[in-house]
Amino acid sequence: MKFFVDTAEIADIRDLAETGLLDGVTTNPSLVAKSGRQFIDLVKEICEVVDGPVSAEVASTDFDTMLAEGKFLSTLAPNIAVKVPLTPAGLKVCKTLSRDGTMVNVTLCFSAAQALLAAKAGATFVSPFVGRLDDVGENGMNLIADIAQIYAMYDEIDTQILVASIRHPIHLIEAAKLGADVATMPPAVIRSLFNHPLTDKGLAQFVADWAKTGQTIPTLPAGKKTKSVVL
Ligand code: G3P
């Protein structure tokens, strides 16, 4: 399962990229507005930090302008995934850009029928929003189960399920159990995945017990190859 970070904060993206566990980035107009950054500069900077897909969303809603914006965004870096809304015009843009070899992320998906349309339009990713469905009293994860079941029925569908609007680690675990391809998470959710009180407790115990041995483990200088070393 691929892990994307859902943010427009470059400091968080840099920090998480350093873990070596980050596979991509998703942004949206709300996140960009919150960052206060100039969108195009920001997208270029993100693409320099992360090799995997970076979703950059169009701002217009009519076909011609969305297509023109999408084409422009796709020139910013080879790893851009143009993000378009799940509307008739957005899917038409998706079909056009996908045909030209551009990655497309179809966003604001709230039903299995919409996800089927995104696949038919050749989307690289479809983004069902689980948290926002939970917010209105529906079970967001049921949507992921439905899409996964439907996509698995058809060999010709290679659209990846990108679970979005993830609010907590349980969303991630449930999505992983359903075989979703990608989870995009806010930085705080990704950071929380590392934590368990028993890990902290166990490590403190190991450190304390090791200190009692009075021993040290020899270390190699940075960059030294490890395979042929004989101590
Ligand atoms: O980027 C799309 C999605 O992940 C937004 O999440 O928390 O605003 O519903 P949220």
PDB file of C-alpha atoms and ligand atoms in Angstrom:
ATOM      1  CA  MET A   1       0.000   0.000   0.000  1.00  0.00           C
ATOM      2  CA  LYS A   2       1.316   3.423  -0.920  1.00  0.00           C
ATOM      3  CA  PHE A   3       1.333   6.253   1.602  1.00  0.00           C
ATOM      4  CA  PHE A   4       0.736   9.798   0.352  1.00  0.00           C
ATOM      5  CA  VAL A   5       0.668  12.891   2.541  1.00  0.00           C
ATOM      6  CA  ASP A   6      -2.337  15.186   2.149  1.00  0.00           C
ATOM      7  CA  THR A   7      -0.908  18.650   2.736  1.00  0.00           C
ATOM      8  CA  ALA A   8       0.464  21.797   1.120  1.00  0.00           C
ATOM      9  CA  GLU A   9       2.934  22.440   3.953  1.00  0.00           C
ATOM     10  CA  ILE A  10       6.394  21.982   2.455  1.00  0.00           C
ATOM     11  CA  ALA A  11       8.105  21.592   5.844  1.00  0.00           C
ATOM     12  CA  ASP A  12       5.883  18.592   6.637  1.00  0.00           C
ATOM     13  CA  ILE A  13       6.485  17.120   3.189  1.00  0.00           C
ATOM     14  CA  ARG A  14      10.276  17.461   3.577  1.00  0.00           C
ATOM     15  CA  ASP A  15      10.178  15.971   7.063  1.00  0.00           C
ATOM     16  CA  LEU A  16       8.059  12.980   6.051  1.00  0.00           C
ATOM     17  CA  ALA A  17      10.020  12.402   2.823  1.00  0.00           C
ATOM     18  CA  GLU A  18      13.115  11.928   4.981  1.00  0.00           C
ATOM     19  CA  THR A  19      11.548   8.838   6.556  1.00  0.00           C
ATOM     20  CA  GLY A  20      11.864   7.115   3.162  1.00  0.00           C
ATOM     21  CA  LEU A  21       8.277   5.901   3.623  1.00  0.00           C
ATOM     22  CA  LEU A  22       6.460   8.573   1.629  1.00  0.00           C
ATOM     23  CA  ASP A  23       5.229   7.569  -1.834  1.00  0.00           C
ATOM     24  CA  GLY A  24       3.497  10.744  -2.970  1.00  0.00           C
ATOM     25  CA  VAL A  25       1.632  13.945  -2.108  1.00  0.00           C
ATOM     26  CA  THR A  26      -1.912  15.183  -2.582  1.00  0.00           C
ATOM     27  CA  THR A  27      -2.924  18.827  -2.383  1.00  0.00           C
ATOM     28  CA  ASN A  28      -6.237  20.574  -2.866  1.00  0.00           C
ATOM     29  CA  PRO A  29      -7.295  24.233  -3.186  1.00  0.00           C
ATOM     30  CA  SER A  30      -8.259  24.448   0.505  1.00  0.00           C
ATOM     31  CA  LEU A  31      -4.851  23.160   1.620  1.00  0.00           C
ATOM     32  CA  VAL A  32      -3.077  25.565  -0.746  1.00  0.00           C
ATOM     33  CA  ALA A  33      -5.129  28.498   0.584  1.00  0.00           C
ATOM     34  CA  LYS A  34      -4.233  27.485   4.151  1.00  0.00           C
ATOM     35  CA  SER A  35      -0.527  27.343   3.279  1.00  0.00           C
ATOM     36  CA  GLY A  36      -0.532  30.920   1.942  1.00  0.00           C
ATOM     37  CA  ARG A  37       1.893  29.793  -0.782  1.00  0.00           C
ATOM     38  CA  GLN A  38       1.934  30.666  -4.482  1.00  0.00           C
ATOM     39  CA  PHE A  39       0.488  27.475  -6.021  1.00  0.00           C
ATOM     40  CA  ILE A  40       2.785  26.961  -8.988  1.00  0.00           C
ATOM     41  CA  ASP A  41       5.983  27.613  -6.989  1.00  0.00           C
ATOM     42  CA  LEU A  42       4.720  25.276  -4.291  1.00  0.00           C
ATOM     43  CA  VAL A  43       3.938  22.440  -6.708  1.00  0.00           C
ATOM     44  CA  LYS A  44       7.371  22.736  -8.336  1.00  0.00           C
ATOM     45  CA  GLU A  45       9.018  22.640  -4.909  1.00  0.00           C
ATOM     46  CA  ILE A  46       7.035  19.589  -3.816  1.00  0.00           C
ATOM     47  CA  CYS A  47       7.984  17.760  -7.015  1.00  0.00           C
ATOM     48  CA  GLU A  48      11.663  18.395  -6.273  1.00  0.00           C
ATOM     49  CA  VAL A  49      11.288  16.792  -2.840  1.00  0.00           C
ATOM     50  CA  VAL A  50       9.120  13.780  -3.731  1.00  0.00           C
ATOM     51  CA  ASP A  51       9.667  11.422  -6.694  1.00  0.00           C
ATOM     52  CA  GLY A  52       6.210   9.814  -6.533  1.00  0.00           C
ATOM     53  CA  PRO A  53       2.933  11.256  -7.807  1.00  0.00           C
ATOM     54  CA  VAL A  54       2.103  14.807  -6.701  1.00  0.00           C
ATOM     55  CA  SER A  55      -1.558  15.723  -7.162  1.00  0.00           C
ATOM     56  CA  ALA A  56      -2.160  19.311  -8.273  1.00  0.00           C
ATOM     57  CA  GLU A  57      -5.796  20.314  -8.667  1.00  0.00           C
ATOM     58  CA  VAL A  58      -7.299  22.431 -11.414  1.00  0.00           C
ATOM     59  CA  ALA A  59      -9.143  25.539 -10.236  1.00  0.00           C
ATOM     60  CA  SER A  60     -11.825  25.952 -12.898  1.00  0.00           C
ATOM     61  CA  THR A  61     -14.933  23.871 -13.444  1.00  0.00           C
ATOM     62  CA  ASP A  62     -15.603  24.203 -17.194  1.00  0.00           C
ATOM     63  CA  PHE A  63     -14.069  21.729 -19.633  1.00  0.00           C
ATOM     64  CA  ASP A  64     -11.946  24.072 -21.758  1.00  0.00           C
ATOM     65  CA  THR A  65     -10.328  25.936 -18.868  1.00  0.00           C
ATOM     66  CA  MET A  66      -9.838  22.802 -16.766  1.00  0.00           C
ATOM     67  CA  LEU A  67      -8.141  21.112 -19.705  1.00  0.00           C
ATOM     68  CA  ALA A  68      -5.873  24.099 -20.319  1.00  0.00           C
ATOM     69  CA  GLU A  69      -4.988  24.315 -16.613  1.00  0.00           C
ATOM     70  CA  GLY A  70      -4.403  20.569 -16.450  1.00  0.00           C
ATOM     71  CA  LYS A  71      -2.117  20.672 -19.464  1.00  0.00           C
ATOM     72  CA  PHE A  72      -0.131  23.494 -17.883  1.00  0.00           C
ATOM     73  CA  LEU A  73       0.145  21.717 -14.521  1.00  0.00           C
ATOM     74  CA  SER A  74       1.355  18.550 -16.260  1.00  0.00           C
ATOM     75  CA  THR A  75       4.336  20.480 -17.672  1.00  0.00           C
ATOM     76  CA  LEU A  76       5.604  21.421 -14.197  1.00  0.00           C
ATOM     77  CA  ALA A  77       7.198  18.030 -13.489  1.00  0.00           C
ATOM     78  CA  PRO A  78       7.013  14.464 -14.780  1.00  0.00           C
ATOM     79  CA  ASN A  79       5.431  13.235 -11.526  1.00  0.00           C
ATOM     80  CA  ILE A  80       2.391  15.542 -11.605  1.00  0.00           C
ATOM     81  CA  ALA A  81      -1.019  13.909 -11.312  1.00  0.00           C
ATOM     82  CA  VAL A  82      -3.598  16.431 -12.463  1.00  0.00           C
ATOM     83  CA  LYS A  83      -6.507  16.439 -10.037  1.00  0.00           C
ATOM     84  CA  VAL A  84      -9.972  17.020 -11.470  1.00  0.00           C
ATOM     85  CA  PRO A  85     -13.408  16.981  -9.840  1.00  0.00           C
ATOM     86  CA  LEU A  86     -15.815  14.112 -10.422  1.00  0.00           C
ATOM     87  CA  THR A  87     -18.155  16.006 -12.750  1.00  0.00           C
ATOM     88  CA  PRO A  88     -19.031  15.321 -16.389  1.00  0.00           C
ATOM     89  CA  ALA A  89     -16.573  18.030 -17.485  1.00  0.00           C
ATOM     90  CA  GLY A  90     -13.905  16.765 -15.057  1.00  0.00           C
ATOM     91  CA  LEU A  91     -14.217  13.232 -16.403  1.00  0.00           C
ATOM     92  CA  LYS A  92     -13.974  14.529 -19.975  1.00  0.00           C
ATOM     93  CA  VAL A  93     -10.731  16.286 -18.994  1.00  0.00           C
ATOM     94  CA  CYS A  94      -9.600  13.060 -17.325  1.00  0.00           C
ATOM     95  CA  LYS A  95     -10.187  11.072 -20.495  1.00  0.00           C
ATOM     96  CA  THR A  96      -8.338  13.622 -22.634  1.00  0.00           C
ATOM     97  CA  LEU A  97      -5.308  13.947 -20.357  1.00  0.00           C
ATOM     98  CA  SER A  98      -5.105  10.193 -19.657  1.00  0.00           C
ATOM     99  CA  ARG A  99      -5.105   9.476 -23.375  1.00  0.00           C
ATOM    100  CA  ASP A 100      -2.084  11.795 -23.680  1.00  0.00           C
ATOM    101  CA  GLY A 101      -0.236   9.871 -20.948  1.00  0.00           C
ATOM    102  CA  THR A 102      -0.801  12.332 -18.083  1.00  0.00           C
ATOM    103  CA  MET A 103      -1.600  10.910 -14.637  1.00  0.00           C
ATOM    104  CA  VAL A 104      -5.037  12.021 -13.444  1.00  0.00           C
ATOM    105  CA  ASN A 105      -6.538  11.899  -9.953  1.00  0.00           C
ATOM    106  CA  VAL A 106     -10.340  12.161  -9.971  1.00  0.00           C
ATOM    107  CA  THR A 107     -11.343  13.729  -6.685  1.00  0.00           C
ATOM    108  CA  LEU A 108     -14.542  14.278  -4.663  1.00  0.00           C
ATOM    109  CA  CYS A 109     -15.788  10.725  -5.207  1.00  0.00           C
ATOM    110  CA  PHE A 110     -18.683   9.820  -2.923  1.00  0.00           C
ATOM    111  CA  SER A 111     -20.329   6.826  -4.628  1.00  0.00           C
ATOM    112  CA  ALA A 112     -19.376   3.551  -6.286  1.00  0.00           C
ATOM    113  CA  ALA A 113     -21.134   4.631  -9.474  1.00  0.00           C
ATOM    114  CA  GLN A 114     -18.901   7.720  -9.599  1.00  0.00           C
ATOM    115  CA  ALA A 115     -15.834   5.513  -9.088  1.00  0.00           C
ATOM    116  CA  LEU A 116     -16.914   3.342 -12.001  1.00  0.00           C
ATOM    117  CA  LEU A 117     -17.204   6.453 -14.175  1.00  0.00           C
ATOM    118  CA  ALA A 118     -13.704   7.572 -13.132  1.00  0.00           C
ATOM    119  CA  ALA A 119     -12.313   4.183 -14.156  1.00  0.00           C
ATOM    120  CA  LYS A 120     -14.090   4.380 -17.501  1.00  0.00           C
ATOM    121  CA  ALA A 121     -12.554   7.836 -18.005  1.00  0.00           C
ATOM    122  CA  GLY A 122      -9.090   6.288 -17.572  1.00  0.00           C
ATOM    123  CA  ALA A 123      -8.252   7.830 -14.186  1.00  0.00           C
ATOM    124  CA  THR A 124      -4.916   6.846 -12.692  1.00  0.00           C
ATOM    125  CA  PHE A 125      -6.387   7.416  -9.224  1.00  0.00           C
ATOM    126  CA  VAL A 126      -9.907   7.808  -7.870  1.00  0.00           C
ATOM    127  CA  SER A 127     -10.225   9.615  -4.536  1.00  0.00           C
ATOM    128  CA  PRO A 128     -13.168   8.514  -2.387  1.00  0.00           C
ATOM    129  CA  PHE A 129     -13.502  10.769   0.700  1.00  0.00           C
ATOM    130  CA  VAL A 130     -14.159   8.472   3.652  1.00  0.00           C
ATOM    131  CA  GLY A 131     -14.076  11.042   6.475  1.00  0.00           C
ATOM    132  CA  ARG A 132     -16.551  13.369   4.825  1.00  0.00           C
ATOM    133  CA  LEU A 133     -18.995  10.469   4.333  1.00  0.00           C
ATOM    134  CA  ASP A 134     -18.617   9.537   8.010  1.00  0.00           C
ATOM    135  CA  ASP A 135     -19.305  13.198   8.847  1.00  0.00           C
ATOM    136  CA  VAL A 136     -22.755  13.015   7.244  1.00  0.00           C
ATOM    137  CA  GLY A 137     -23.689   9.716   8.898  1.00  0.00           C
ATOM    138  CA  GLU A 138     -22.679   7.331   6.105  1.00  0.00           C
ATOM    139  CA  ASN A 139     -19.988   4.679   6.455  1.00  0.00           C
ATOM    140  CA  GLY A 140     -17.090   5.877   4.301  1.00  0.00           C
ATOM    141  CA  MET A 141     -15.354   2.528   4.461  1.00  0.00           C
ATOM    142  CA  ASN A 142     -18.350   0.778   2.883  1.00  0.00           C
ATOM    143  CA  LEU A 143     -17.653   2.874  -0.195  1.00  0.00           C
ATOM    144  CA  ILE A 144     -14.051   1.634  -0.319  1.00  0.00           C
ATOM    145  CA  ALA A 145     -15.300  -1.962  -0.012  1.00  0.00           C
ATOM    146  CA  ASP A 146     -17.776  -1.431  -2.858  1.00  0.00           C
ATOM    147  CA  ILE A 147     -15.211   0.172  -5.162  1.00  0.00           C
ATOM    148  CA  ALA A 148     -12.612  -2.520  -4.404  1.00  0.00           C
ATOM    149  CA  GLN A 149     -15.146  -5.250  -5.126  1.00  0.00           C
ATOM    150  CA  ILE A 150     -16.262  -3.667  -8.385  1.00  0.00           C
ATOM    151  CA  TYR A 151     -12.776  -2.854  -9.695  1.00  0.00           C
ATOM    152  CA  ALA A 152     -11.614  -6.421  -8.927  1.00  0.00           C
ATOM    153  CA  MET A 153     -14.300  -7.773 -11.281  1.00  0.00           C
ATOM    154  CA  TYR A 154     -12.777  -6.147 -14.369  1.00  0.00           C
ATOM    155  CA  ASP A 155      -9.269  -6.849 -15.664  1.00  0.00           C
ATOM    156  CA  GLU A 156      -9.387  -3.746 -17.850  1.00  0.00           C
ATOM    157  CA  ILE A 157      -9.710  -1.399 -14.848  1.00  0.00           C
ATOM    158  CA  ASP A 158      -6.332  -0.249 -13.620  1.00  0.00           C
ATOM    159  CA  THR A 159      -7.502   2.851 -11.743  1.00  0.00           C
ATOM    160  CA  GLN A 160      -5.968   2.905  -8.265  1.00  0.00           C
ATOM    161  CA  ILE A 161      -8.157   3.466  -5.217  1.00  0.00           C
ATOM    162  CA  LEU A 162      -6.684   6.445  -3.358  1.00  0.00           C
ATOM    163  CA  VAL A 163      -8.457   6.653  -0.015  1.00  0.00           C
ATOM    164  CA  ALA A 164      -8.801  10.326   0.908  1.00  0.00           C
ATOM    165  CA  SER A 165     -10.243  12.349   3.775  1.00  0.00           C
ATOM    166  CA  ILE A 166      -8.590   9.953   6.222  1.00  0.00           C
ATOM    167  CA  ARG A 167      -8.968  11.255   9.768  1.00  0.00           C
ATOM    168  CA  HIS A 168      -7.319   8.592  11.953  1.00  0.00           C
ATOM    169  CA  PRO A 169      -5.268   5.359  11.839  1.00  0.00           C
ATOM    170  CA  ILE A 170      -8.371   3.123  11.923  1.00  0.00           C
ATOM    171  CA  HIS A 171      -9.377   4.528   8.537  1.00  0.00           C
ATOM    172  CA  LEU A 172      -5.964   3.494   7.232  1.00  0.00           C
ATOM    173  CA  ILE A 173      -6.128  -0.010   8.710  1.00  0.00           C
ATOM    174  CA  GLU A 174      -9.630  -0.632   7.383  1.00  0.00           C
ATOM    175  CA  ALA A 175      -8.627   0.646   3.932  1.00  0.00           C
ATOM    176  CA  ALA A 176      -5.544  -1.591   3.945  1.00  0.00           C
ATOM    177  CA  LYS A 177      -7.660  -4.613   4.901  1.00  0.00           C
ATOM    178  CA  LEU A 178      -9.805  -3.892   1.853  1.00  0.00           C
ATOM    179  CA  GLY A 179      -6.726  -3.790  -0.386  1.00  0.00           C
ATOM    180  CA  ALA A 180      -6.902  -0.083  -1.269  1.00  0.00           C
ATOM    181  CA  ASP A 181      -3.889   0.947  -3.365  1.00  0.00           C
ATOM    182  CA  VAL A 182      -3.109   4.295  -1.729  1.00  0.00           C
ATOM    183  CA  ALA A 183      -3.956   6.159   1.469  1.00  0.00           C
ATOM    184  CA  THR A 184      -3.474   9.904   1.591  1.00  0.00           C
ATOM    185  CA  MET A 185      -3.232  11.160   5.146  1.00  0.00           C
ATOM    186  CA  PRO A 186      -2.665  14.461   6.953  1.00  0.00           C
ATOM    187  CA  PRO A 187       0.867  14.697   8.419  1.00  0.00           C
ATOM    188  CA  ALA A 188      -0.435  14.216  11.977  1.00  0.00           C
ATOM    189  CA  VAL A 189      -2.091  10.915  11.060  1.00  0.00           C
ATOM    190  CA  ILE A 190       1.095   9.599   9.406  1.00  0.00           C
ATOM    191  CA  ARG A 191       3.155  10.592  12.463  1.00  0.00           C
ATOM    192  CA  SER A 192       0.682   8.907  14.793  1.00  0.00           C
ATOM    193  CA  LEU A 193       1.225   5.580  13.006  1.00  0.00           C
ATOM    194  CA  PHE A 194       4.689   5.278  14.534  1.00  0.00           C
ATOM    195  CA  ASN A 195       3.456   5.533  18.118  1.00  0.00           C
ATOM    196  CA  HIS A 196       2.633   2.874  20.652  1.00  0.00           C
ATOM    197  CA  PRO A 197       3.125   3.276  24.419  1.00  0.00           C
ATOM    198  CA  LEU A 198       4.495  -0.276  24.695  1.00  0.00           C
ATOM    199  CA  THR A 199       7.175   0.575  22.112  1.00  0.00           C
ATOM    200  CA  ASP A 200       8.275   3.557  24.220  1.00  0.00           C
ATOM    201  CA  LYS A 201       8.162   1.543  27.420  1.00  0.00           C
ATOM    202  CA  GLY A 202      10.020  -1.412  25.920  1.00  0.00           C
ATOM    203  CA  LEU A 203      12.701   0.785  24.398  1.00  0.00           C
ATOM    204  CA  ALA A 204      13.305   2.615  27.682  1.00  0.00           C
ATOM    205  CA  GLN A 205      13.772  -0.759  29.368  1.00  0.00           C
ATOM    206  CA  PHE A 206      16.213  -1.991  26.695  1.00  0.00           C
ATOM    207  CA  VAL A 207      18.239   1.227  26.891  1.00  0.00           C
ATOM    208  CA  ALA A 208      18.419   0.999  30.692  1.00  0.00           C
ATOM    209  CA  ASP A 209      19.383  -2.699  30.654  1.00  0.00           C
ATOM    210  CA  TRP A 210      21.994  -2.169  27.951  1.00  0.00           C
ATOM    211  CA  ALA A 211      23.606   0.590  30.008  1.00  0.00           C
ATOM    212  CA  LYS A 212      24.031  -1.952  32.846  1.00  0.00           C
ATOM    213  CA  THR A 213      26.212  -4.143  30.591  1.00  0.00           C
ATOM    214  CA  GLY A 214      28.756  -1.319  30.231  1.00  0.00           C
ATOM    215  CA  GLN A 215      29.307  -2.377  26.614  1.00  0.00           C
ATOM    216  CA  THR A 216      29.278  -0.437  23.328  1.00  0.00           C
ATOM    217  CA  ILE A 217      28.698  -1.688  19.801  1.00  0.00           C
ATOM    218  CA  PRO A 218      31.435  -0.560  17.360  1.00  0.00           C
ATOM    219  CA  THR A 219      30.143   1.810  14.670  1.00  0.00           C
ATOM    220  CA  LEU A 220      31.290   2.374  11.083  1.00  0.00           C
ATOM    221  CA  PRO A 221      31.925   5.788   9.521  1.00  0.00           C
ATOM    222  CA  ALA A 222      28.973   7.052   7.430  1.00  0.00           C
ATOM    223  CA  GLY A 223      29.056   5.821   3.835  1.00  0.00           C
ATOM    224  CA  LYS A 224      31.250   2.784   4.575  1.00  0.00           C
ATOM    225  CA  LYS A 225      30.111  -0.423   2.855  1.00  0.00           C
ATOM    226  CA  THR A 226      28.862  -3.055   5.284  1.00  0.00           C
ATOM    227  CA  LYS A 227      29.073  -6.384   3.404  1.00  0.00           C
ATOM    228  CA  SER A 228      32.844  -7.080   3.303  1.00  0.00           C
ATOM    229  CA  VAL A 229      33.705  -5.781   6.764  1.00  0.00           C
ATOM    230  CA  VAL A 230      35.530  -8.230   9.049  1.00  0.00           C
ATOM    231  CA  LEU A 231      36.054  -7.046  12.575  1.00  0.00           C
TER     232      LEU A 231
HETATM  233  O1  G3P B   1      -7.399  16.044  -0.293  1.00  0.00           O
HETATM  234  C1  G3P B   1      -8.670  15.535  -0.231  1.00  0.00           C
HETATM  235  C2  G3P B   1      -9.100  15.027   1.127  1.00  0.00           C
HETATM  236  O2  G3P B   1      -8.130  14.180   1.663  1.00  0.00           O
HETATM  237  C3  G3P B   1      -9.596  16.088   2.067  1.00  0.00           C
HETATM  238  O3  G3P B   1      -9.767  15.609   3.377  1.00  0.00           O
HETATM  239  O4  G3P B   1     -10.153  16.026   5.779  1.00  0.00           O
HETATM  240  O5  G3P B   1     -10.646  17.847   4.113  1.00  0.00           O
HETATM  241  O6  G3P B   1     -12.100  15.837   4.273  1.00  0.00           O
HETATM  242  P1  G3P B   1     -10.715  16.379   4.439  1.00  0.00           P
END
